[in-house]
Amino acid sequence: MALSSRVAVITGAASGLGRATAARLVQNGARVILCDLPTSDGVNVARKLGVSCHFSPTDVTNEDDVAAALDLAESSFGEPVNTAINCAGIALAIKTLSKKGVHQLSAFQQTINVNTVGSFNVARLAAERMSKIRPDTDGERGVIINTASIAAYDGQIGQAAYAAGKGAIVGMTLPPCQRSVLIRHSCKHNRTWFIHDAAFSRTSGKDAKGAR
């Protein structure tokens, strides 16, 4: 499926990897829904990217928000989403125990909830929509990409929560890649992949709430 045929939802799309991914897709003719928190710069980013791009305020852990983004894609572009790219995430650097005290459980839970549960929430709801698409000439209905990290295998000091969440993304992405699972869920020709990113300029480490 050519990029010009893509109708995509991209999470964490107001900055960093998500924004860069959205820009590249739009440049190549794709139509894109930018998903990020209402407090993000999503409206301005969508305006800069042009008429092939719309912003949908989205907390990836909220089912209704994600469903609304998928609905917006279909109502705006006349066809359902065939591409979902999970870039939203929190990148905390907190030691398990330091002079400042013990790692707060709430911070660990929030990181897992956004990075892992949020990615799964988007993937599962997007897969449901894609399962109803007629396969193209290559037999493809859609593609889902989850963003893991090198930290999943080589986490650094202070990355307990981040590495755990990214490792979980690797683990949860592999099962849907198996052909038998896709057939059982009537999504035989959906492709699910993950990528490992290295360090780059982004906002997820500055504002945890703004990175969803």
PDB file of C-alpha atoms in Angstrom:
ATOM      1  CA  MET A   1       0.000   0.000   0.000  1.00  0.00           C
ATOM      2  CA  ALA A   2       1.502   3.322  -1.088  1.00  0.00           C
ATOM      3  CA  LEU A   3       1.898   6.144   1.428  1.00  0.00           C
ATOM      4  CA  SER A   4      -0.524   8.210  -0.633  1.00  0.00           C
ATOM      5  CA  SER A   5      -3.190   5.618   0.210  1.00  0.00           C
ATOM      6  CA  ARG A   6      -2.620   5.858   3.940  1.00  0.00           C
ATOM      7  CA  VAL A   7      -5.211   7.197   6.359  1.00  0.00           C
ATOM      8  CA  ALA A   8      -3.272   7.352   9.591  1.00  0.00           C
ATOM      9  CA  VAL A   9      -3.703   8.141  13.253  1.00  0.00           C
ATOM     10  CA  ILE A  10      -0.473   9.075  15.011  1.00  0.00           C
ATOM     11  CA  THR A  11      -0.280   9.460  18.777  1.00  0.00           C
ATOM     12  CA  GLY A  12       2.085  11.864  20.474  1.00  0.00           C
ATOM     13  CA  ALA A  13       1.931  13.755  17.198  1.00  0.00           C
ATOM     14  CA  ALA A  14       2.313  17.304  18.490  1.00  0.00           C
ATOM     15  CA  SER A  15       6.053  16.940  19.039  1.00  0.00           C
ATOM     16  CA  GLY A  16       9.133  14.778  18.649  1.00  0.00           C
ATOM     17  CA  LEU A  17       8.931  11.481  16.800  1.00  0.00           C
ATOM     18  CA  GLY A  18       5.164  11.705  16.351  1.00  0.00           C
ATOM     19  CA  ARG A  19       5.328  15.121  14.734  1.00  0.00           C
ATOM     20  CA  ALA A  20       8.204  14.129  12.449  1.00  0.00           C
ATOM     21  CA  THR A  21       6.354  10.978  11.407  1.00  0.00           C
ATOM     22  CA  ALA A  22       3.196  12.930  10.639  1.00  0.00           C
ATOM     23  CA  ALA A  23       5.124  15.458   8.565  1.00  0.00           C
ATOM     24  CA  ARG A  24       6.793  12.733   6.511  1.00  0.00           C
ATOM     25  CA  LEU A  25       3.506  10.962   5.832  1.00  0.00           C
ATOM     26  CA  VAL A  26       1.754  14.172   4.802  1.00  0.00           C
ATOM     27  CA  GLN A  27       4.661  15.070   2.506  1.00  0.00           C
ATOM     28  CA  ASN A  28       4.131  11.747   0.769  1.00  0.00           C
ATOM     29  CA  GLY A  29       0.399  12.191   0.257  1.00  0.00           C
ATOM     30  CA  ALA A  30      -1.034  10.489   3.319  1.00  0.00           C
ATOM     31  CA  ARG A  31      -3.975  11.857   5.284  1.00  0.00           C
ATOM     32  CA  VAL A  32      -3.310  12.078   8.983  1.00  0.00           C
ATOM     33  CA  ILE A  33      -5.083  12.555  12.291  1.00  0.00           C
ATOM     34  CA  LEU A  34      -2.759  13.999  14.922  1.00  0.00           C
ATOM     35  CA  CYS A  35      -3.497  12.641  18.396  1.00  0.00           C
ATOM     36  CA  ASP A  36      -2.155  14.386  21.475  1.00  0.00           C
ATOM     37  CA  LEU A  37      -3.419  15.961  24.677  1.00  0.00           C
ATOM     38  CA  PRO A  38      -5.687  19.032  24.487  1.00  0.00           C
ATOM     39  CA  THR A  39      -2.915  21.058  26.142  1.00  0.00           C
ATOM     40  CA  SER A  40      -0.436  20.168  23.398  1.00  0.00           C
ATOM     41  CA  ASP A  41       0.459  22.189  20.311  1.00  0.00           C
ATOM     42  CA  GLY A  42      -1.565  19.826  18.136  1.00  0.00           C
ATOM     43  CA  VAL A  43      -3.848  22.478  16.643  1.00  0.00           C
ATOM     44  CA  ASN A  44      -0.931  24.569  15.406  1.00  0.00           C
ATOM     45  CA  VAL A  45       0.974  21.543  14.132  1.00  0.00           C
ATOM     46  CA  ALA A  46      -2.052  20.404  12.133  1.00  0.00           C
ATOM     47  CA  ARG A  47      -2.473  23.894  10.709  1.00  0.00           C
ATOM     48  CA  LYS A  48       1.142  23.960   9.566  1.00  0.00           C
ATOM     49  CA  LEU A  49       0.913  20.525   7.949  1.00  0.00           C
ATOM     50  CA  GLY A  50      -2.075  21.542   5.821  1.00  0.00           C
ATOM     51  CA  VAL A  51      -5.503  20.323   4.779  1.00  0.00           C
ATOM     52  CA  SER A  52      -4.520  16.652   4.809  1.00  0.00           C
ATOM     53  CA  CYS A  53      -4.044  16.797   8.560  1.00  0.00           C
ATOM     54  CA  HIS A  54      -6.456  17.274  11.469  1.00  0.00           C
ATOM     55  CA  PHE A  55      -5.954  17.360  15.226  1.00  0.00           C
ATOM     56  CA  SER A  56      -7.948  15.197  17.622  1.00  0.00           C
ATOM     57  CA  PRO A  57      -7.434  15.878  21.366  1.00  0.00           C
ATOM     58  CA  THR A  58      -6.546  12.469  22.726  1.00  0.00           C
ATOM     59  CA  ASP A  59      -5.515  10.808  25.958  1.00  0.00           C
ATOM     60  CA  VAL A  60      -4.353   7.418  24.681  1.00  0.00           C
ATOM     61  CA  THR A  61      -5.537   5.724  27.870  1.00  0.00           C
ATOM     62  CA  ASN A  62      -9.102   6.909  27.247  1.00  0.00           C
ATOM     63  CA  GLU A  63     -11.227   4.636  25.047  1.00  0.00           C
ATOM     64  CA  ASP A  64     -13.640   7.373  24.030  1.00  0.00           C
ATOM     65  CA  ASP A  65     -10.828   9.728  22.994  1.00  0.00           C
ATOM     66  CA  VAL A  66      -9.208   7.093  20.789  1.00  0.00           C
ATOM     67  CA  ALA A  67     -12.536   6.093  19.254  1.00  0.00           C
ATOM     68  CA  ALA A  68     -13.250   9.762  18.511  1.00  0.00           C
ATOM     69  CA  ALA A  69      -9.923  10.086  16.692  1.00  0.00           C
ATOM     70  CA  LEU A  70     -10.699   7.027  14.574  1.00  0.00           C
ATOM     71  CA  ASP A  71     -14.163   8.413  13.834  1.00  0.00           C
ATOM     72  CA  LEU A  72     -12.673  11.780  12.847  1.00  0.00           C
ATOM     73  CA  ALA A  73     -10.404  10.092  10.327  1.00  0.00           C
ATOM     74  CA  GLU A  74     -13.329   8.383   8.646  1.00  0.00           C
ATOM     75  CA  SER A  75     -15.585  11.446   8.647  1.00  0.00           C
ATOM     76  CA  SER A  76     -12.806  13.749   7.411  1.00  0.00           C
ATOM     77  CA  PHE A  77     -11.295  11.545   4.734  1.00  0.00           C
ATOM     78  CA  GLY A  78     -14.202   9.326   3.734  1.00  0.00           C
ATOM     79  CA  GLU A  79     -12.550   6.024   4.626  1.00  0.00           C
ATOM     80  CA  PRO A  80     -11.416   4.222   7.773  1.00  0.00           C
ATOM     81  CA  VAL A  81      -7.946   4.282   9.260  1.00  0.00           C
ATOM     82  CA  ASN A  82      -5.529   1.826   7.683  1.00  0.00           C
ATOM     83  CA  THR A  83      -2.441   2.956   9.604  1.00  0.00           C
ATOM     84  CA  ALA A  84      -1.928   3.487  13.339  1.00  0.00           C
ATOM     85  CA  ILE A  85       1.402   4.656  14.739  1.00  0.00           C
ATOM     86  CA  ASN A  86       1.960   4.822  18.492  1.00  0.00           C
ATOM     87  CA  CYS A  87       4.489   7.509  19.427  1.00  0.00           C
ATOM     88  CA  ALA A  88       2.942   8.867  22.632  1.00  0.00           C
ATOM     89  CA  GLY A  89       4.979   8.235  25.728  1.00  0.00           C
ATOM     90  CA  ILE A  90       6.507   9.368  28.988  1.00  0.00           C
ATOM     91  CA  ALA A  91      10.272   9.219  29.512  1.00  0.00           C
ATOM     92  CA  LEU A  92      11.022   9.537  33.199  1.00  0.00           C
ATOM     93  CA  ALA A  93      14.489   9.315  34.751  1.00  0.00           C
ATOM     94  CA  ILE A  94      14.019   8.423  38.409  1.00  0.00           C
ATOM     95  CA  LYS A  95      16.221   6.126  40.459  1.00  0.00           C
ATOM     96  CA  THR A  96      14.486   3.353  42.382  1.00  0.00           C
ATOM     97  CA  LEU A  97      16.141   4.716  45.509  1.00  0.00           C
ATOM     98  CA  SER A  98      18.162   7.911  45.781  1.00  0.00           C
ATOM     99  CA  LYS A  99      19.076  10.640  48.252  1.00  0.00           C
ATOM    100  CA  LYS A 100      15.758  12.249  47.370  1.00  0.00           C
ATOM    101  CA  GLY A 101      13.865   9.154  48.464  1.00  0.00           C
ATOM    102  CA  VAL A 102      12.183   6.120  46.974  1.00  0.00           C
ATOM    103  CA  HIS A 103      10.714   6.009  43.449  1.00  0.00           C
ATOM    104  CA  GLN A 104       7.047   6.973  43.712  1.00  0.00           C
ATOM    105  CA  LEU A 105       4.747   4.119  42.741  1.00  0.00           C
ATOM    106  CA  SER A 106       2.330   6.564  41.095  1.00  0.00           C
ATOM    107  CA  ALA A 107       5.048   7.714  38.678  1.00  0.00           C
ATOM    108  CA  PHE A 108       5.828   4.112  37.736  1.00  0.00           C
ATOM    109  CA  GLN A 109       2.153   3.325  37.225  1.00  0.00           C
ATOM    110  CA  GLN A 110       1.561   6.427  35.113  1.00  0.00           C
ATOM    111  CA  THR A 111       4.490   5.588  32.844  1.00  0.00           C
ATOM    112  CA  ILE A 112       3.244   2.036  32.291  1.00  0.00           C
ATOM    113  CA  ASN A 113      -0.314   3.255  31.793  1.00  0.00           C
ATOM    114  CA  VAL A 114       0.602   5.764  29.091  1.00  0.00           C
ATOM    115  CA  ASN A 115       3.442   3.949  27.337  1.00  0.00           C
ATOM    116  CA  THR A 116       2.127   0.388  27.411  1.00  0.00           C
ATOM    117  CA  VAL A 117      -1.592   0.403  28.152  1.00  0.00           C
ATOM    118  CA  GLY A 118      -2.102   3.457  25.950  1.00  0.00           C
ATOM    119  CA  SER A 119      -0.312   1.826  23.025  1.00  0.00           C
ATOM    120  CA  PHE A 120      -2.392  -1.323  23.435  1.00  0.00           C
ATOM    121  CA  ASN A 121      -5.595   0.693  23.637  1.00  0.00           C
ATOM    122  CA  VAL A 122      -4.866   2.422  20.330  1.00  0.00           C
ATOM    123  CA  ALA A 123      -3.674  -0.782  18.655  1.00  0.00           C
ATOM    124  CA  ARG A 124      -6.708  -2.843  19.609  1.00  0.00           C
ATOM    125  CA  LEU A 125      -9.264  -0.216  18.593  1.00  0.00           C
ATOM    126  CA  ALA A 126      -7.463   0.499  15.320  1.00  0.00           C
ATOM    127  CA  ALA A 127      -7.212  -3.227  14.552  1.00  0.00           C
ATOM    128  CA  GLU A 128     -10.970  -3.554  14.970  1.00  0.00           C
ATOM    129  CA  ARG A 129     -11.563  -0.833  12.366  1.00  0.00           C
ATOM    130  CA  MET A 130      -8.980  -2.282   9.980  1.00  0.00           C
ATOM    131  CA  SER A 131     -10.516  -5.748  10.158  1.00  0.00           C
ATOM    132  CA  LYS A 132     -13.543  -4.399   8.272  1.00  0.00           C
ATOM    133  CA  ILE A 133     -11.490  -3.003   5.377  1.00  0.00           C
ATOM    134  CA  ARG A 134     -11.409  -4.951   2.144  1.00  0.00           C
ATOM    135  CA  PRO A 135      -7.838  -6.149   1.446  1.00  0.00           C
ATOM    136  CA  ASP A 136      -5.967  -4.280  -1.277  1.00  0.00           C
ATOM    137  CA  THR A 137      -4.227  -5.923  -4.240  1.00  0.00           C
ATOM    138  CA  ASP A 138      -1.368  -6.951  -1.941  1.00  0.00           C
ATOM    139  CA  GLY A 139      -3.790  -8.532   0.494  1.00  0.00           C
ATOM    140  CA  GLU A 140      -3.275  -5.827   3.106  1.00  0.00           C
ATOM    141  CA  ARG A 141      -5.905  -4.187   5.274  1.00  0.00           C
ATOM    142  CA  GLY A 142      -3.697  -2.056   7.455  1.00  0.00           C
ATOM    143  CA  VAL A 143      -0.580  -1.648   9.554  1.00  0.00           C
ATOM    144  CA  ILE A 144       0.000  -0.859  13.231  1.00  0.00           C
ATOM    145  CA  ILE A 145       3.375   0.362  14.471  1.00  0.00           C
ATOM    146  CA  ASN A 146       4.282   0.510  18.162  1.00  0.00           C
ATOM    147  CA  THR A 147       7.321   2.439  19.358  1.00  0.00           C
ATOM    148  CA  ALA A 148       9.536   0.494  21.725  1.00  0.00           C
ATOM    149  CA  SER A 149      13.066   1.572  22.637  1.00  0.00           C
ATOM    150  CA  ILE A 150      16.600   0.346  22.996  1.00  0.00           C
ATOM    151  CA  ALA A 151      15.825   0.738  26.706  1.00  0.00           C
ATOM    152  CA  ALA A 152      13.686  -2.393  26.432  1.00  0.00           C
ATOM    153  CA  TYR A 153      16.947  -4.349  26.236  1.00  0.00           C
ATOM    154  CA  ASP A 154      19.538  -1.959  27.653  1.00  0.00           C
ATOM    155  CA  GLY A 155      17.847   0.290  30.193  1.00  0.00           C
ATOM    156  CA  GLN A 156      20.004   2.875  31.920  1.00  0.00           C
ATOM    157  CA  ILE A 157      20.108   4.185  35.488  1.00  0.00           C
ATOM    158  CA  GLY A 158      16.783   5.775  36.379  1.00  0.00           C
ATOM    159  CA  GLN A 159      14.859   4.023  33.604  1.00  0.00           C
ATOM    160  CA  ALA A 160      13.106   1.333  35.635  1.00  0.00           C
ATOM    161  CA  ALA A 161       9.619   2.511  34.677  1.00  0.00           C
ATOM    162  CA  TYR A 162      10.500   3.511  31.119  1.00  0.00           C
ATOM    163  CA  ALA A 163      12.416   0.311  30.362  1.00  0.00           C
ATOM    164  CA  ALA A 164       9.659  -1.825  31.871  1.00  0.00           C
ATOM    165  CA  GLY A 165       7.033  -0.116  29.736  1.00  0.00           C
ATOM    166  CA  LYS A 166       9.030  -0.382  26.533  1.00  0.00           C
ATOM    167  CA  GLY A 167       9.909  -4.002  27.242  1.00  0.00           C
ATOM    168  CA  ALA A 168       6.214  -4.682  27.671  1.00  0.00           C
ATOM    169  CA  ILE A 169       5.532  -3.096  24.284  1.00  0.00           C
ATOM    170  CA  VAL A 170       7.942  -5.563  22.690  1.00  0.00           C
ATOM    171  CA  GLY A 171       6.197  -8.430  24.432  1.00  0.00           C
ATOM    172  CA  MET A 172       2.667  -7.338  23.595  1.00  0.00           C
ATOM    173  CA  THR A 173       3.461  -6.607  19.942  1.00  0.00           C
ATOM    174  CA  LEU A 174       4.876 -10.016  19.052  1.00  0.00           C
ATOM    175  CA  PRO A 175       1.671 -12.065  19.602  1.00  0.00           C
ATOM    176  CA  PRO A 176      -0.467 -10.044  17.130  1.00  0.00           C
ATOM    177  CA  CYS A 177       2.322 -10.479  14.580  1.00  0.00           C
ATOM    178  CA  GLN A 178       1.660 -14.207  14.555  1.00  0.00           C
ATOM    179  CA  ARG A 179      -0.486 -15.247  11.622  1.00  0.00           C
ATOM    180  CA  SER A 180      -2.683 -17.544  13.700  1.00  0.00           C
ATOM    181  CA  VAL A 181      -3.672 -14.725  16.049  1.00  0.00           C
ATOM    182  CA  LEU A 182      -4.538 -12.412  13.172  1.00  0.00           C
ATOM    183  CA  ILE A 183      -6.715 -15.079  11.575  1.00  0.00           C
ATOM    184  CA  ARG A 184      -8.599 -15.749  14.804  1.00  0.00           C
ATOM    185  CA  HIS A 185      -9.367 -12.064  15.092  1.00  0.00           C
ATOM    186  CA  SER A 186     -10.419 -11.790  11.438  1.00  0.00           C
ATOM    187  CA  CYS A 187      -7.505  -9.443  10.777  1.00  0.00           C
ATOM    188  CA  LYS A 188      -5.464 -11.795   8.636  1.00  0.00           C
ATOM    189  CA  HIS A 189      -3.876  -9.044   6.598  1.00  0.00           C
ATOM    190  CA  ASN A 190      -3.241  -6.478   9.315  1.00  0.00           C
ATOM    191  CA  ARG A 191       0.451  -6.018  10.042  1.00  0.00           C
ATOM    192  CA  THR A 192       1.661  -5.155  13.528  1.00  0.00           C
ATOM    193  CA  TRP A 193       5.253  -4.084  14.100  1.00  0.00           C
ATOM    194  CA  PHE A 194       7.382  -2.312  16.651  1.00  0.00           C
ATOM    195  CA  ILE A 195      10.430  -0.092  16.205  1.00  0.00           C
ATOM    196  CA  HIS A 196      13.273   0.666  18.618  1.00  0.00           C
ATOM    197  CA  ASP A 197      14.116   4.341  18.850  1.00  0.00           C
ATOM    198  CA  ALA A 198      17.290   5.834  20.285  1.00  0.00           C
ATOM    199  CA  ALA A 199      17.589   9.213  21.990  1.00  0.00           C
ATOM    200  CA  PHE A 200      16.355  12.299  20.133  1.00  0.00           C
ATOM    201  CA  SER A 201      14.937  15.721  20.903  1.00  0.00           C
ATOM    202  CA  ARG A 202      11.402  15.527  22.278  1.00  0.00           C
ATOM    203  CA  THR A 203       9.235  16.817  25.120  1.00  0.00           C
ATOM    204  CA  SER A 204       8.251  13.571  26.839  1.00  0.00           C
ATOM    205  CA  GLY A 205      10.888  13.945  29.525  1.00  0.00           C
ATOM    206  CA  LYS A 206       9.841  17.498  30.374  1.00  0.00           C
ATOM    207  CA  ASP A 207       6.136  17.167  30.901  1.00  0.00           C
ATOM    208  CA  ALA A 208       4.717  13.755  31.658  1.00  0.00           C
ATOM    209  CA  LYS A 209       1.103  14.829  31.271  1.00  0.00           C
ATOM    210  CA  GLY A 210       1.786  16.503  27.953  1.00  0.00           C
ATOM    211  CA  ALA A 211       3.332  13.415  26.471  1.00  0.00           C
ATOM    212  CA  ARG A 212       0.309  11.211  26.319  1.00  0.00           C
TER     213      ARG A 212
END
